[in-house]
Amino acid sequence: MPSPDRLPLALYVHFPWCLRKCPYCDFNSHALRAPLDEAAYLRALRADLAQDLAIAAGRRVASVFFGGGTPSLASPGFVGGLLETVDRLAGVAPDAEITLEANPGAADAGRFAGYRAAGVNRLSIGVQSFDDRALAALGRVHDGREALAAAAAARTAGFDNLNLDLMYALPGQDVRGALADLDRALALAPEHLSWYQLTIEPNTAFAAAPPSLPDEDGAAEIQDAGLARLAEAGLARYEVSAFARAGRRCRHNLNYWEFGDYLGVGAGAHGKLSLPDGGVLRRRKPRHPGAYLAGAGTAAGIAGEHRLAPDDLEIEFAMNALRLVDGVPTALFGERTGLDPGRLAAPAARARALGLLAPDPSRLAASPRGLQFLNRLIALFAGD
């Protein structure tokens, strides 16, 4: 295993508040019911970051991702203040990719320009749909007009690296409706598109009162038609739900999928770090914002941490790498875990016998069938 200081290091910053909790959302997000105390949260993030960097061997940060929740509820000053701290404490690579998630209706052109001036160079807008009826069914706080306006505002602010999040298989949606959504997104010429199926997750409002969604065959028909449309538009699929123009793949997320290292700061954030002795450490922070604010930077600010056992490394590596359409070199398993790649031989052989894994033994890559049945493929790497 190479020295940890030679591995890429990313930083994820979680902003846990949003205007309203969406009924499908199972992320750690909380409706903002009082004025946000930005200064208090920024102090907590700085203390949290300093504590995590104590075990990061002085490594420079290659990418930063502000996720949520709705980070665009925070001011540009908040974002810039944290980026200044990251650069001072760890150093930010000159070519670092710095992404901020934004929601239509929770930001405007002036604020986007402020984020750009603060150092954000990639914007990810949570559109989900351009259809007003679908947006209402999803509990979104914006309408289709605001989604279009947000994309235009991003361009006006100078962003030339734009991602749009879009869902399909929405309540009452058919192929025609899904393609209409895609066409509206493609007309905005985004550099990147995240296009993923709406699923009902446990412990959400939709789990308690499920809407009527397209059945399995209907969702598959939408997916097939959408994949063809995206390919025609020049957006190449490089991960199960991610599509990009040449040179515009999300480097931060690629680091996750290639089992790189990342720090996670903020309420409910998770991190993964390779240690000098060859181990891999997982660390998570308190989920509730109140508990996080009270404990950040102290022992109470770490909700849990553990070293991954070899079997855990196998399944976690597979869960990430097999999401990539081209997979990864099999040797990367050894480079990122310190384990013998031969540990993957038996599950890989079973997967190839089932037609779920590409035949080339030098790469760990799902076959087209494997991408279609990804959960079944990953389960083969869960150990005996």
Coordinates of C-alpha atoms in Angstrom, one line a residue:
M1 CA 0.0 0.0 0.0
P2 CA 1.5 3.4 -0.9
S3 CA 2.1 6.0 1.7
P4 CA -1.1 7.8 2.6
D5 CA 0.4 11.1 1.7
R6 CA 0.5 10.0 -2.0
L7 CA -3.2 9.2 -2.1
P8 CA -5.7 11.9 -3.2
L9 CA -7.5 13.5 -0.3
A10 CA -11.0 15.1 -0.7
L11 CA -13.1 17.0 1.8
Y12 CA -16.8 16.7 2.2
V13 CA -18.6 19.5 4.0
H14 CA -22.2 18.7 5.1
F15 CA -24.7 21.5 5.5
P16 CA -27.7 19.9 7.3
W17 CA -30.4 22.5 6.8
C18 CA -33.0 22.9 4.0
L19 CA -36.1 25.0 3.6
R20 CA -38.4 21.9 3.8
K21 CA -37.7 18.2 4.1
C22 CA -38.6 16.4 0.8
P23 CA -40.8 13.3 1.3
Y24 CA -38.3 11.1 -0.6
C25 CA -35.2 12.3 1.1
D26 CA -33.3 10.0 3.5
F27 CA -30.2 12.3 3.8
N28 CA -29.4 14.0 7.1
S29 CA -31.3 17.1 6.5
H30 CA -33.5 19.2 8.7
A31 CA -36.0 22.0 7.9
L32 CA -34.7 25.3 9.0
R33 CA -37.1 26.6 11.6
A34 CA -35.1 29.6 12.9
P35 CA -32.6 32.0 11.6
L36 CA -29.3 30.2 10.8
D37 CA -26.4 31.0 13.0
E38 CA -23.7 30.8 10.4
A39 CA -21.0 32.0 12.7
A40 CA -21.6 29.1 15.1
Y41 CA -21.7 26.5 12.4
L42 CA -18.5 27.9 10.8
R43 CA -16.7 27.7 14.2
A44 CA -17.8 24.1 14.6
L45 CA -16.7 23.2 11.1
R46 CA -13.3 24.7 11.7
A47 CA -12.8 22.8 15.0
D48 CA -14.0 19.6 13.3
L49 CA -11.6 20.1 10.4
A50 CA -8.6 20.7 12.7
Q51 CA -9.4 17.6 14.6
D52 CA -9.6 15.4 11.5
L53 CA -6.5 16.9 10.0
A54 CA -4.5 15.7 13.0
I55 CA -4.7 12.2 11.5
A56 CA -4.4 13.2 7.8
A57 CA -0.6 13.4 7.8
G58 CA -0.5 17.0 6.5
R59 CA -2.0 16.1 3.1
R60 CA -3.2 18.7 0.7
V61 CA -6.9 18.8 -0.3
A62 CA -7.6 17.9 -4.0
S63 CA -11.4 18.5 -4.0
V64 CA -14.1 20.0 -1.8
F65 CA -17.8 19.3 -1.9
F66 CA -20.4 21.3 -0.1
G67 CA -23.4 19.0 0.2
G68 CA -26.6 18.8 2.1
G69 CA -29.3 19.7 2.9
T70 CA -29.2 22.9 0.9
P71 CA -25.7 24.5 1.1
S72 CA -27.0 27.4 -1.1
L73 CA -28.8 28.7 2.0
A74 CA -25.4 29.7 3.4
S75 CA -23.8 33.0 2.4
P76 CA -20.8 33.3 0.1
G77 CA -19.0 34.6 3.2
F78 CA -19.6 31.4 5.0
V79 CA -18.3 29.3 2.1
G80 CA -15.3 31.5 1.5
G81 CA -14.5 31.6 5.2
L82 CA -14.3 27.8 5.4
L83 CA -12.3 27.5 2.2
E84 CA -9.8 30.0 3.6
T85 CA -9.5 27.8 6.7
V86 CA -9.0 24.6 4.6
D87 CA -6.2 26.3 2.7
R88 CA -4.6 27.6 5.8
L89 CA -4.7 24.3 7.7
A90 CA -4.1 21.8 4.9
G91 CA -3.6 23.6 1.6
V92 CA -5.9 23.4 -1.3
A93 CA -4.5 22.2 -4.6
P94 CA -4.3 25.0 -7.3
D95 CA -6.5 22.9 -9.6
A96 CA -8.8 21.7 -6.9
E97 CA -12.4 21.0 -7.9
I98 CA -14.7 22.8 -5.5
T99 CA -18.4 22.0 -5.8
L100 CA -21.4 23.5 -4.1
E101 CA -24.9 22.0 -4.2
A102 CA -27.7 24.5 -4.8
N103 CA -31.5 24.3 -5.1
P104 CA -33.6 26.5 -7.3
G105 CA -35.5 28.9 -5.0
A106 CA -32.7 28.8 -2.4
A107 CA -30.2 31.0 -4.3
D108 CA -30.1 33.8 -6.9
A109 CA -27.6 35.2 -9.4
G110 CA -26.0 37.5 -6.9
R111 CA -25.4 34.7 -4.5
F112 CA -24.0 32.4 -7.2
A113 CA -21.6 35.2 -8.2
G114 CA -20.5 35.4 -4.6
Y115 CA -19.8 31.6 -4.4
R116 CA -17.8 31.9 -7.6
A117 CA -15.7 34.7 -6.1
A118 CA -15.3 32.7 -2.9
G119 CA -13.6 29.9 -4.8
V120 CA -16.4 27.5 -5.9
N121 CA -15.8 26.4 -9.5
R122 CA -18.4 23.7 -9.9
L123 CA -22.1 24.2 -9.2
S124 CA -24.6 21.3 -8.8
I125 CA -28.2 22.3 -9.0
G126 CA -30.9 20.0 -7.6
V127 CA -33.6 20.4 -10.4
Q128 CA -35.1 16.9 -10.1
S129 CA -37.7 17.8 -12.7
F130 CA -38.9 20.7 -14.8
D131 CA -42.5 19.5 -14.7
D132 CA -44.6 21.5 -12.1
R133 CA -46.9 18.6 -11.3
A134 CA -44.0 16.3 -10.7
L135 CA -42.2 18.8 -8.6
A136 CA -45.3 19.3 -6.4
A137 CA -45.6 15.5 -6.0
L138 CA -41.9 15.4 -4.9
G139 CA -42.5 18.2 -2.4
R140 CA -40.0 20.5 -3.9
V141 CA -40.1 24.2 -3.0
H142 CA -39.4 25.4 -6.6
D143 CA -41.2 25.2 -9.9
G144 CA -39.9 24.5 -13.4
R145 CA -39.5 28.2 -14.2
E146 CA -37.2 28.7 -11.2
A147 CA -35.2 25.7 -12.2
L148 CA -34.5 27.2 -15.6
A149 CA -33.7 30.5 -14.0
A150 CA -31.2 28.9 -11.6
A151 CA -29.3 27.4 -14.5
A152 CA -29.3 30.7 -16.3
A153 CA -28.1 32.5 -13.2
A154 CA -25.2 30.0 -12.8
R155 CA -24.0 30.8 -16.3
T156 CA -24.4 34.5 -15.7
A157 CA -22.3 34.1 -12.5
G158 CA -19.5 32.6 -14.6
F159 CA -19.8 28.9 -13.9
D160 CA -18.6 26.8 -16.8
N161 CA -18.8 23.5 -14.9
L162 CA -22.5 22.9 -14.1
N163 CA -24.2 19.7 -13.0
L164 CA -27.9 19.2 -13.0
D165 CA -29.6 16.6 -10.8
L166 CA -32.6 15.0 -12.4
M167 CA -34.9 12.1 -11.4
Y168 CA -36.9 9.7 -13.4
A169 CA -39.7 7.2 -12.8
L170 CA -41.6 9.9 -10.9
P171 CA -45.2 9.6 -9.8
G172 CA -47.4 9.3 -12.9
Q173 CA -44.4 9.7 -15.3
D174 CA -44.1 7.8 -18.5
V175 CA -41.4 7.6 -21.2
R176 CA -42.6 10.7 -22.9
G177 CA -42.6 12.8 -19.7
A178 CA -39.2 11.5 -18.7
L179 CA -37.7 12.4 -22.1
A180 CA -39.3 15.8 -22.0
D181 CA -37.5 16.4 -18.7
L182 CA -34.2 15.2 -20.1
D183 CA -34.6 17.4 -23.2
R184 CA -35.2 20.5 -21.1
A185 CA -32.0 19.7 -19.1
L186 CA -30.0 19.0 -22.3
A187 CA -31.1 22.3 -23.8
L188 CA -29.2 24.0 -21.0
A189 CA -26.0 22.3 -22.1
P190 CA -24.8 21.2 -18.7
E191 CA -21.3 19.8 -18.5
H192 CA -22.5 17.0 -16.2
L193 CA -25.9 15.4 -15.5
S194 CA -26.8 13.2 -12.6
W195 CA -29.9 11.1 -13.7
Y196 CA -31.2 8.7 -11.3
Q197 CA -34.3 6.7 -10.5
L198 CA -36.6 7.8 -7.7
T199 CA -36.8 5.0 -5.1
I200 CA -38.7 4.7 -1.9
E201 CA -36.2 4.7 1.0
P202 CA -37.0 3.6 4.6
N203 CA -37.8 6.3 7.2
T204 CA -39.1 8.8 4.7
A205 CA -42.5 10.3 4.3
F206 CA -42.9 8.4 1.0
A207 CA -42.2 5.1 2.9
A208 CA -45.1 5.9 5.2
A209 CA -47.4 6.9 2.3
P210 CA -45.9 5.6 -1.0
P211 CA -47.0 7.4 -4.2
S212 CA -47.9 5.5 -7.3
L213 CA -44.6 5.0 -9.3
P214 CA -44.0 3.3 -12.6
D215 CA -43.6 -0.4 -12.2
E216 CA -40.3 -2.2 -12.9
D217 CA -40.9 -2.6 -16.6
G218 CA -42.0 1.0 -16.9
A219 CA -38.9 2.3 -15.1
A220 CA -36.7 0.1 -17.3
E221 CA -38.4 1.4 -20.4
I222 CA -37.7 5.0 -19.2
Q223 CA -34.1 4.2 -18.4
D224 CA -33.4 2.6 -21.8
A225 CA -34.9 5.5 -23.7
G226 CA -33.1 8.0 -21.5
L227 CA -29.7 6.4 -21.9
A228 CA -30.1 6.5 -25.6
R229 CA -31.1 10.2 -25.5
L230 CA -28.1 11.1 -23.3
A231 CA -25.7 9.3 -25.5
E232 CA -27.0 11.1 -28.6
A233 CA -26.5 14.4 -26.7
G234 CA -22.8 13.6 -26.1
L235 CA -23.1 13.0 -22.4
A236 CA -21.1 9.8 -21.7
R237 CA -22.2 7.5 -18.9
Y238 CA -19.3 6.9 -16.6
E239 CA -21.1 5.8 -13.4
V240 CA -24.5 4.2 -12.9
S241 CA -26.2 7.6 -12.6
A242 CA -23.6 10.1 -13.8
F243 CA -23.1 11.4 -17.3
A244 CA -20.5 13.9 -18.4
R245 CA -18.9 15.7 -21.4
A246 CA -15.3 15.0 -22.1
G247 CA -13.1 16.2 -19.2
R248 CA -16.0 17.0 -17.0
R249 CA -16.4 13.9 -14.8
C250 CA -16.8 14.8 -11.1
R251 CA -13.4 14.4 -9.7
H252 CA -14.6 14.5 -6.1
N253 CA -17.1 11.6 -6.7
L254 CA -14.5 9.7 -8.7
N255 CA -12.3 9.7 -5.7
Y256 CA -15.1 8.0 -3.7
W257 CA -15.7 5.4 -6.3
E258 CA -12.0 4.7 -6.7
F259 CA -11.8 4.2 -2.9
G260 CA -9.7 7.3 -2.3
D261 CA -9.5 9.1 1.0
Y262 CA -11.8 11.9 2.2
L263 CA -12.5 13.8 5.4
G264 CA -16.1 14.5 6.3
V265 CA -16.9 17.5 8.4
G266 CA -20.4 18.7 9.5
A267 CA -23.4 17.2 11.1
G268 CA -23.7 13.5 10.1
A269 CA -20.6 13.6 7.8
H270 CA -18.6 10.5 7.2
G271 CA -14.9 10.2 6.4
K272 CA -12.5 7.4 5.2
L273 CA -8.8 7.7 5.7
S274 CA -5.8 5.5 5.0
L275 CA -3.5 5.3 8.0
P276 CA 0.4 5.1 8.0
D277 CA 0.3 1.6 9.4
G278 CA -1.8 0.3 6.4
G279 CA -5.2 0.4 8.1
V280 CA -8.3 2.2 6.8
L281 CA -10.3 4.3 9.3
R282 CA -14.0 5.2 9.1
R283 CA -15.1 8.2 11.1
R284 CA -18.6 9.7 11.5
K285 CA -19.9 12.9 13.2
P286 CA -23.1 13.4 15.2
R287 CA -26.2 13.6 13.0
H288 CA -28.2 16.1 14.9
P289 CA -27.0 19.7 14.3
G290 CA -27.4 20.5 18.0
A291 CA -25.2 17.6 19.1
Y292 CA -22.7 18.4 16.4
L293 CA -22.5 22.1 17.4
A294 CA -22.0 21.2 21.0
G295 CA -19.2 18.6 20.5
A296 CA -17.3 19.7 17.3
G297 CA -13.6 19.5 17.8
T298 CA -13.8 17.3 21.0
A299 CA -14.2 13.6 21.7
A300 CA -18.0 14.2 21.7
G301 CA -17.7 15.5 18.2
I302 CA -16.9 12.0 16.9
A303 CA -20.0 9.8 16.9
G304 CA -18.1 6.7 16.0
E305 CA -14.9 5.4 14.3
H306 CA -13.6 2.0 13.4
R307 CA -10.9 0.3 11.4
L308 CA -12.2 -1.7 8.5
A309 CA -11.7 -5.4 8.6
P310 CA -10.4 -7.2 5.5
D311 CA -13.9 -8.5 4.6
D312 CA -15.3 -5.0 5.0
L313 CA -12.7 -3.6 2.7
E314 CA -13.6 -6.1 0.0
I315 CA -17.3 -5.2 0.0
E316 CA -16.8 -1.5 0.4
F317 CA -14.3 -1.4 -2.5
A318 CA -16.7 -3.4 -4.7
M319 CA -19.7 -1.2 -3.7
N320 CA -17.8 1.8 -5.0
A321 CA -15.7 0.6 -7.9
L322 CA -18.4 -1.4 -9.6
R323 CA -20.6 1.6 -9.9
L324 CA -18.1 2.9 -12.5
V325 CA -19.0 1.9 -16.1
D326 CA -15.4 1.1 -16.9
G327 CA -14.6 -0.3 -13.5
V328 CA -11.1 0.0 -12.1
P329 CA -7.8 -1.9 -12.5
T330 CA -8.0 -5.0 -10.3
A331 CA -4.6 -3.9 -8.9
L332 CA -6.2 -0.8 -7.5
F333 CA -7.7 -3.0 -4.8
G334 CA -4.2 -3.7 -3.4
E335 CA -3.1 -0.1 -3.8
R336 CA -6.1 1.3 -1.9
T337 CA -6.5 -1.4 0.8
G338 CA -3.1 -3.0 1.3
L339 CA -4.6 -6.4 0.7
D340 CA -3.8 -9.0 -1.9
P341 CA -5.9 -8.6 -5.0
G342 CA -6.2 -12.4 -5.1
R343 CA -8.8 -12.0 -2.4
L344 CA -11.2 -10.9 -5.1
A345 CA -10.5 -13.9 -7.4
A346 CA -13.2 -16.2 -6.0
P347 CA -16.1 -13.7 -6.0
A348 CA -15.0 -12.3 -9.3
A349 CA -15.0 -15.8 -10.8
R350 CA -18.6 -16.4 -9.5
A351 CA -19.7 -13.0 -11.0
R352 CA -18.1 -13.8 -14.4
A353 CA -19.8 -17.2 -14.4
L354 CA -23.2 -15.4 -13.9
G355 CA -22.4 -12.9 -16.7
L356 CA -22.3 -10.0 -14.2
L357 CA -18.6 -9.0 -14.5
A358 CA -16.6 -8.2 -17.6
P359 CA -14.3 -11.0 -18.7
D360 CA -11.0 -9.1 -18.5
P361 CA -9.3 -10.3 -15.2
S362 CA -7.0 -7.2 -15.2
R363 CA -10.1 -5.0 -14.5
L364 CA -12.9 -5.1 -12.0
A365 CA -15.8 -3.9 -14.1
A366 CA -19.5 -4.8 -14.3
S367 CA -20.8 -6.2 -17.5
P368 CA -23.9 -4.4 -19.0
R369 CA -26.0 -7.0 -17.2
G370 CA -24.0 -6.4 -14.0
L371 CA -24.8 -2.7 -14.1
Q372 CA -28.5 -3.6 -14.5
F373 CA -28.3 -6.0 -11.5
L374 CA -25.7 -4.1 -9.5
N375 CA -26.9 -5.0 -6.0
R376 CA -26.8 -8.7 -7.0
L377 CA -23.2 -8.3 -8.3
I378 CA -22.0 -6.4 -5.2
A379 CA -23.5 -9.0 -2.9
L380 CA -21.1 -11.6 -4.4
F381 CA -18.2 -9.7 -2.8
A382 CA -19.7 -9.7 0.7
G383 CA -17.7 -12.7 1.8
D384 CA -18.7 -16.2 2.8

